[in-house]
Amino acid sequence: DGGITQSPKYLFRKEGQNVTLSCEQNLNHDAMYWYRQDPGQGLRLIYYSQIVNDFQKGDIAEGYSVSREKKESFPLTVTSAQKNPTAFYLCASSTPDSNEKLFFGSGTQLSVL
Amino acid sequence: AQTVTQSQPEMSVQEAETVTLSCTYDTSENNYYLFWYKQPPSRQMILVIRQEAYKQQNATENRFSVNFQKAAKSFSLKISDSQLGDTAMYFCAFLTFGNEKLTFGTGTRLTIIP
């Protein structure tokens, strides 16, 4: 079955630690996205990538980094510079030339120890 | 910058009744898409319905329909014959043509009461 796989489902970060959230898709989509969801708020865009080896900052990119070495993969690293990382992180992908219809993964809940 | 406002943080309705969720948005663009997404307790985001701004006809998907008022910048979602499985957070979202960034509202938590 085609879809987007995010792992792990739950992740814990210690102070000063970098952690990486995985996102893999087998939908052959060019565009991929990372969103952050906080309680009582909608989704906010962290980073997005329209093609391999290229990505752009979203609204809240500070403290995060990404890479897009393969079409299928778009990992997100939450660095120690992100002072409030506790949130639910959603990865998404879309059909070429448009994100009329985003396909979402099942998310990763990140918490700080 | 585009903004999306959902003024109803929580709503509840009896099973089989009809409920309407409101959404307003602010934009100076003329061509755009509007969406309603559902997020059940599993937290999986599911597309419910989509509306292109250039289409005057309101979109419909089975029990879900929208009331799109472009001049008023309003995009409400009507759920008919509500079911227990409709219990979820509902997010309104906006996308400008040629823009890669989907802007979300803060959501409405809908509870269907048996």
GROMACS .gro file of C-alpha atoms in nm:
model
  227
    1ASP     CA    1   0.000   0.000   0.000
    2GLY     CA    2   0.119   0.349  -0.082
    3GLY     CA    3   0.152   0.599   0.195
    4ILE     CA    4   0.366   0.803   0.428
    5THR     CA    5   0.546   0.642   0.720
    6GLN     CA    6   0.663   0.843   1.016
    7SER     CA    7   0.880   0.701   1.289
    8PRO     CA    8   0.904   0.678   1.577
    9LYS     CA    9   0.551   0.732   1.702
   10TYR     CA   10   0.682   0.869   2.032
   11LEU     CA   11   1.020   1.031   2.093
   12PHE     CA   12   1.183   1.179   2.397
   13ARG     CA   13   1.458   1.438   2.393
   14LYS     CA   14   1.702   1.527   2.665
   15GLU     CA   15   1.827   1.879   2.718
   16GLY     CA   16   2.092   1.975   2.464
   17GLN     CA   17   2.023   1.675   2.245
   18ASN     CA   18   1.948   1.668   1.874
   19VAL     CA   19   1.683   1.422   1.762
   20THR     CA   20   1.576   1.316   1.413
   21LEU     CA   21   1.224   1.234   1.302
   22SER     CA   22   1.189   1.005   1.005
   23CYS     CA   23   0.947   1.050   0.715
   24GLU     CA   24   0.933   0.811   0.420
   25GLN     CA   25   0.682   0.807   0.134
   26ASN     CA   26   0.625   0.560  -0.150
   27LEU     CA   27   0.372   0.772  -0.335
   28ASN     CA   28   0.629   0.907  -0.581
   29HIS     CA   29   0.541   1.260  -0.470
   30ASP     CA   30   0.786   1.539  -0.544
   31ALA     CA   31   0.683   1.772  -0.263
   32MET     CA   32   0.717   1.695   0.107
   33TYR     CA   33   0.641   1.902   0.417
   34TRP     CA   34   0.690   1.912   0.791
   35TYR     CA   35   0.425   2.064   1.016
   36ARG     CA   36   0.420   2.121   1.388
   37GLN     CA   37   0.097   2.096   1.590
   38ASP     CA   38   0.062   2.237   1.940
   39PRO     CA   39  -0.246   2.192   2.161
   40GLY     CA   40  -0.518   2.440   2.073
   41GLN     CA   41  -0.340   2.549   1.759
   42GLY     CA   42  -0.352   2.458   1.397
   43LEU     CA   43  -0.064   2.317   1.199
   44ARG     CA   44   0.234   2.540   1.133
   45LEU     CA   45   0.479   2.480   0.851
   46ILE     CA   46   0.841   2.414   0.951
   47TYR     CA   47   1.009   2.322   0.622
   48TYR     CA   48   0.909   2.202   0.279
   49SER     CA   49   1.085   2.055  -0.022
   50GLN     CA   50   0.962   2.053  -0.378
   51ILE     CA   51   1.245   1.849  -0.531
   52VAL     CA   52   1.542   1.643  -0.423
   53ASN     CA   53   1.836   1.839  -0.280
   54ASP     CA   54   1.624   2.152  -0.237
   55PHE     CA   55   1.414   2.277   0.054
   56GLN     CA   56   1.271   2.603   0.188
   57LYS     CA   57   1.197   2.740   0.533
   58GLY     CA   58   0.841   2.764   0.648
   59ASP     CA   59   0.700   2.989   0.918
   60ILE     CA   60   0.880   2.836   1.217
   61ALA     CA   61   1.210   2.693   1.086
   62GLU     CA   62   1.432   2.819   1.368
   63GLY     CA   63   1.579   2.532   1.567
   64TYR     CA   64   1.505   2.275   1.298
   65SER     CA   65   1.696   2.132   1.003
   66VAL     CA   66   1.606   1.901   0.715
   67SER     CA   67   1.763   1.717   0.426
   68ARG     CA   68   1.623   1.579   0.102
   69GLU     CA   69   1.883   1.343  -0.041
   70LYS     CA   70   1.624   1.102  -0.179
   71LYS     CA   71   1.279   1.160  -0.322
   72GLU     CA   72   1.125   0.918  -0.076
   73SER     CA   73   1.278   1.060   0.241
   74PHE     CA   74   1.256   1.393   0.423
   75PRO     CA   75   1.397   1.364   0.778
   76LEU     CA   76   1.355   1.645   1.028
   77THR     CA   77   1.616   1.716   1.295
   78VAL     CA   78   1.508   1.902   1.605
   79THR     CA   79   1.824   2.069   1.729
   80SER     CA   80   1.917   2.184   2.078
   81ALA     CA   81   1.848   2.539   1.958
   82GLN     CA   82   1.476   2.460   1.958
   83LYS     CA   83   1.388   2.557   2.314
   84ASN     CA   84   1.028   2.437   2.310
   85PRO     CA   85   1.028   2.118   2.104
   86THR     CA   86   0.738   1.940   2.273
   87ALA     CA   87   0.474   1.904   2.002
   88PHE     CA   88   0.313   1.668   1.756
   89TYR     CA   89   0.498   1.660   1.424
   90LEU     CA   90   0.327   1.573   1.099
   91CYS     CA   91   0.492   1.495   0.767
   92ALA     CA   92   0.301   1.532   0.443
   93SER     CA   93   0.353   1.495   0.071
   94SER     CA   94   0.164   1.614  -0.233
   95THR     CA   95   0.115   1.556  -0.602
   96PRO     CA   96   0.349   1.739  -0.841
   97ASP     CA   97   0.299   2.110  -0.908
   98SER     CA   98   0.025   2.145  -0.652
   99ASN     CA   99  -0.055   2.062  -0.296
  100GLU     CA  100  -0.425   2.061  -0.360
  101LYS     CA  101  -0.439   1.739  -0.171
  102LEU     CA  102  -0.187   1.677   0.103
  103PHE     CA  103  -0.127   1.321   0.220
  104PHE     CA  104  -0.028   1.305   0.584
  105GLY     CA  105   0.168   1.057   0.789
  106SER     CA  106   0.047   0.939   1.129
  107GLY     CA  107   0.273   1.177   1.320
  108THR     CA  108   0.543   1.173   1.586
  109GLN     CA  109   0.486   1.302   1.939
  110LEU     CA  110   0.806   1.460   2.069
  111SER     CA  111   0.846   1.528   2.440
  112VAL     CA  112   1.127   1.670   2.647
  113LEU     CA  113   1.260   1.468   2.942
  114ALA     CA  114  -0.043   3.733   0.479
  115GLN     CA  115  -0.336   3.496   0.476
  116THR     CA  116  -0.515   3.414   0.798
  117VAL     CA  117  -0.778   3.152   0.875
  118THR     CA  118  -1.014   3.192   1.171
  119GLN     CA  119  -1.228   2.924   1.330
  120SER     CA  120  -1.431   3.092   1.601
  121GLN     CA  121  -1.584   2.779   1.755
  122PRO     CA  122  -1.323   2.597   1.967
  123GLU     CA  123  -1.570   2.323   2.062
  124MET     CA  124  -1.908   2.201   1.948
  125SER     CA  125  -2.127   1.905   2.030
  126VAL     CA  126  -2.436   1.765   1.865
  127GLN     CA  127  -2.664   1.466   1.900
  128GLU     CA  128  -2.611   1.175   1.666
  129ALA     CA  129  -2.811   1.203   1.341
  130GLU     CA  130  -2.844   1.581   1.372
  131THR     CA  131  -2.691   1.838   1.139
  132VAL     CA  132  -2.404   2.061   1.249
  133THR     CA  133  -2.229   2.353   1.083
  134LEU     CA  134  -1.869   2.453   1.153
  135SER     CA  135  -1.766   2.805   1.063
  136CYS     CA  136  -1.449   2.933   0.903
  137THR     CA  137  -1.350   3.277   0.781
  138TYR     CA  138  -1.033   3.378   0.606
  139ASP     CA  139  -0.854   3.690   0.503
  140THR     CA  140  -0.674   3.727   0.173
  141SER     CA  141  -0.618   3.973  -0.106
  142GLU     CA  142  -0.580   3.694  -0.359
  143ASN     CA  143  -0.851   3.601  -0.605
  144ASN     CA  144  -0.749   3.246  -0.690
  145TYR     CA  145  -0.714   2.996  -0.410
  146TYR     CA  146  -0.827   2.667  -0.263
  147LEU     CA  147  -1.006   2.603   0.065
  148PHE     CA  148  -1.006   2.276   0.253
  149TRP     CA  149  -1.160   2.106   0.553
  150TYR     CA  150  -0.946   1.844   0.725
  151LYS     CA  151  -1.060   1.603   0.994
  152GLN     CA  152  -0.829   1.483   1.273
  153PRO     CA  153  -0.984   1.198   1.477
  154PRO     CA  154  -0.836   1.080   1.809
  155SER     CA  155  -0.581   0.877   1.614
  156ARG     CA  156  -0.445   1.219   1.505
  157GLN     CA  157  -0.430   1.114   1.140
  158MET     CA  158  -0.516   1.412   0.917
  159ILE     CA  159  -0.788   1.326   0.667
  160LEU     CA  160  -0.908   1.549   0.383
  161VAL     CA  161  -1.285   1.596   0.409
  162ILE     CA  162  -1.365   1.835   0.128
  163ARG     CA  163  -1.203   2.089  -0.104
  164GLN     CA  164  -1.333   2.403  -0.277
  165GLU     CA  165  -1.176   2.601  -0.560
  166ALA     CA  166  -1.246   2.972  -0.524
  167TYR     CA  167  -1.325   3.018  -0.894
  168LYS     CA  168  -1.610   2.767  -0.871
  169GLN     CA  169  -1.940   2.914  -0.762
  170GLN     CA  170  -2.095   2.577  -0.692
  171ASN     CA  171  -2.050   2.457  -0.337
  172ALA     CA  172  -1.854   2.133  -0.300
  173THR     CA  173  -2.030   1.824  -0.165
  174GLU     CA  174  -1.894   1.489  -0.049
  175ASN     CA  175  -2.166   1.252   0.071
  176ARG     CA  176  -2.284   1.390   0.410
  177PHE     CA  177  -2.038   1.679   0.399
  178SER     CA  178  -2.104   2.003   0.216
  179VAL     CA  179  -1.973   2.355   0.227
  180ASN     CA  180  -2.127   2.699   0.211
  181PHE     CA  181  -1.869   2.908   0.029
  182GLN     CA  182  -1.933   3.282   0.035
  183LYS     CA  183  -1.641   3.438  -0.151
  184ALA     CA  184  -1.739   3.802  -0.096
  185ALA     CA  185  -1.780   3.743   0.276
  186LYS     CA  186  -1.466   3.524   0.285
  187SER     CA  187  -1.659   3.254   0.461
  188PHE     CA  188  -1.626   2.877   0.420
  189SER     CA  189  -1.849   2.677   0.654
  190LEU     CA  190  -1.875   2.298   0.670
  191LYS     CA  191  -2.210   2.126   0.713
  192ILE     CA  192  -2.225   1.769   0.835
  193SER     CA  193  -2.562   1.605   0.784
  194ASP     CA  194  -2.688   1.296   0.966
  195SER     CA  195  -2.391   1.314   1.201
  196GLN     CA  196  -2.235   0.987   1.311
  197LEU     CA  197  -2.023   0.888   1.610
  198GLY     CA  198  -1.726   0.851   1.377
  199ASP     CA  199  -1.747   1.220   1.295
  200THR     CA  200  -1.610   1.300   1.641
  201ALA     CA  201  -1.280   1.475   1.568
  202MET     CA  202  -1.095   1.803   1.538
  203TYR     CA  203  -1.183   1.983   1.219
  204PHE     CA  204  -0.940   2.224   1.057
  205CYS     CA  205  -1.013   2.477   0.788
  206ALA     CA  206  -0.718   2.547   0.557
  207PHE     CA  207  -0.631   2.789   0.278
  208LEU     CA  208  -0.393   2.769  -0.017
  209THR     CA  209  -0.313   3.034  -0.276
  210PHE     CA  210  -0.257   2.920  -0.634
  211GLY     CA  211   0.116   2.871  -0.693
  212ASN     CA  212   0.196   2.881  -0.322
  213GLU     CA  213   0.325   2.575  -0.143
  214LYS     CA  214   0.216   2.679   0.202
  215LEU     CA  215  -0.115   2.559   0.341
  216THR     CA  216  -0.243   2.791   0.617
  217PHE     CA  217  -0.453   2.625   0.888
  218GLY     CA  218  -0.706   2.758   1.135
  219THR     CA  219  -0.689   2.664   1.503
  220GLY     CA  220  -0.954   2.396   1.472
  221THR     CA  221  -1.297   2.307   1.610
  222ARG     CA  222  -1.334   2.007   1.837
  223LEU     CA  223  -1.659   1.833   1.740
  224THR     CA  224  -1.818   1.574   1.964
  225ILE     CA  225  -2.109   1.360   1.845
  226ILE     CA  226  -2.324   1.251   2.138
  227PRO     CA  227  -2.493   0.910   2.120
   0.00000   0.00000   0.00000
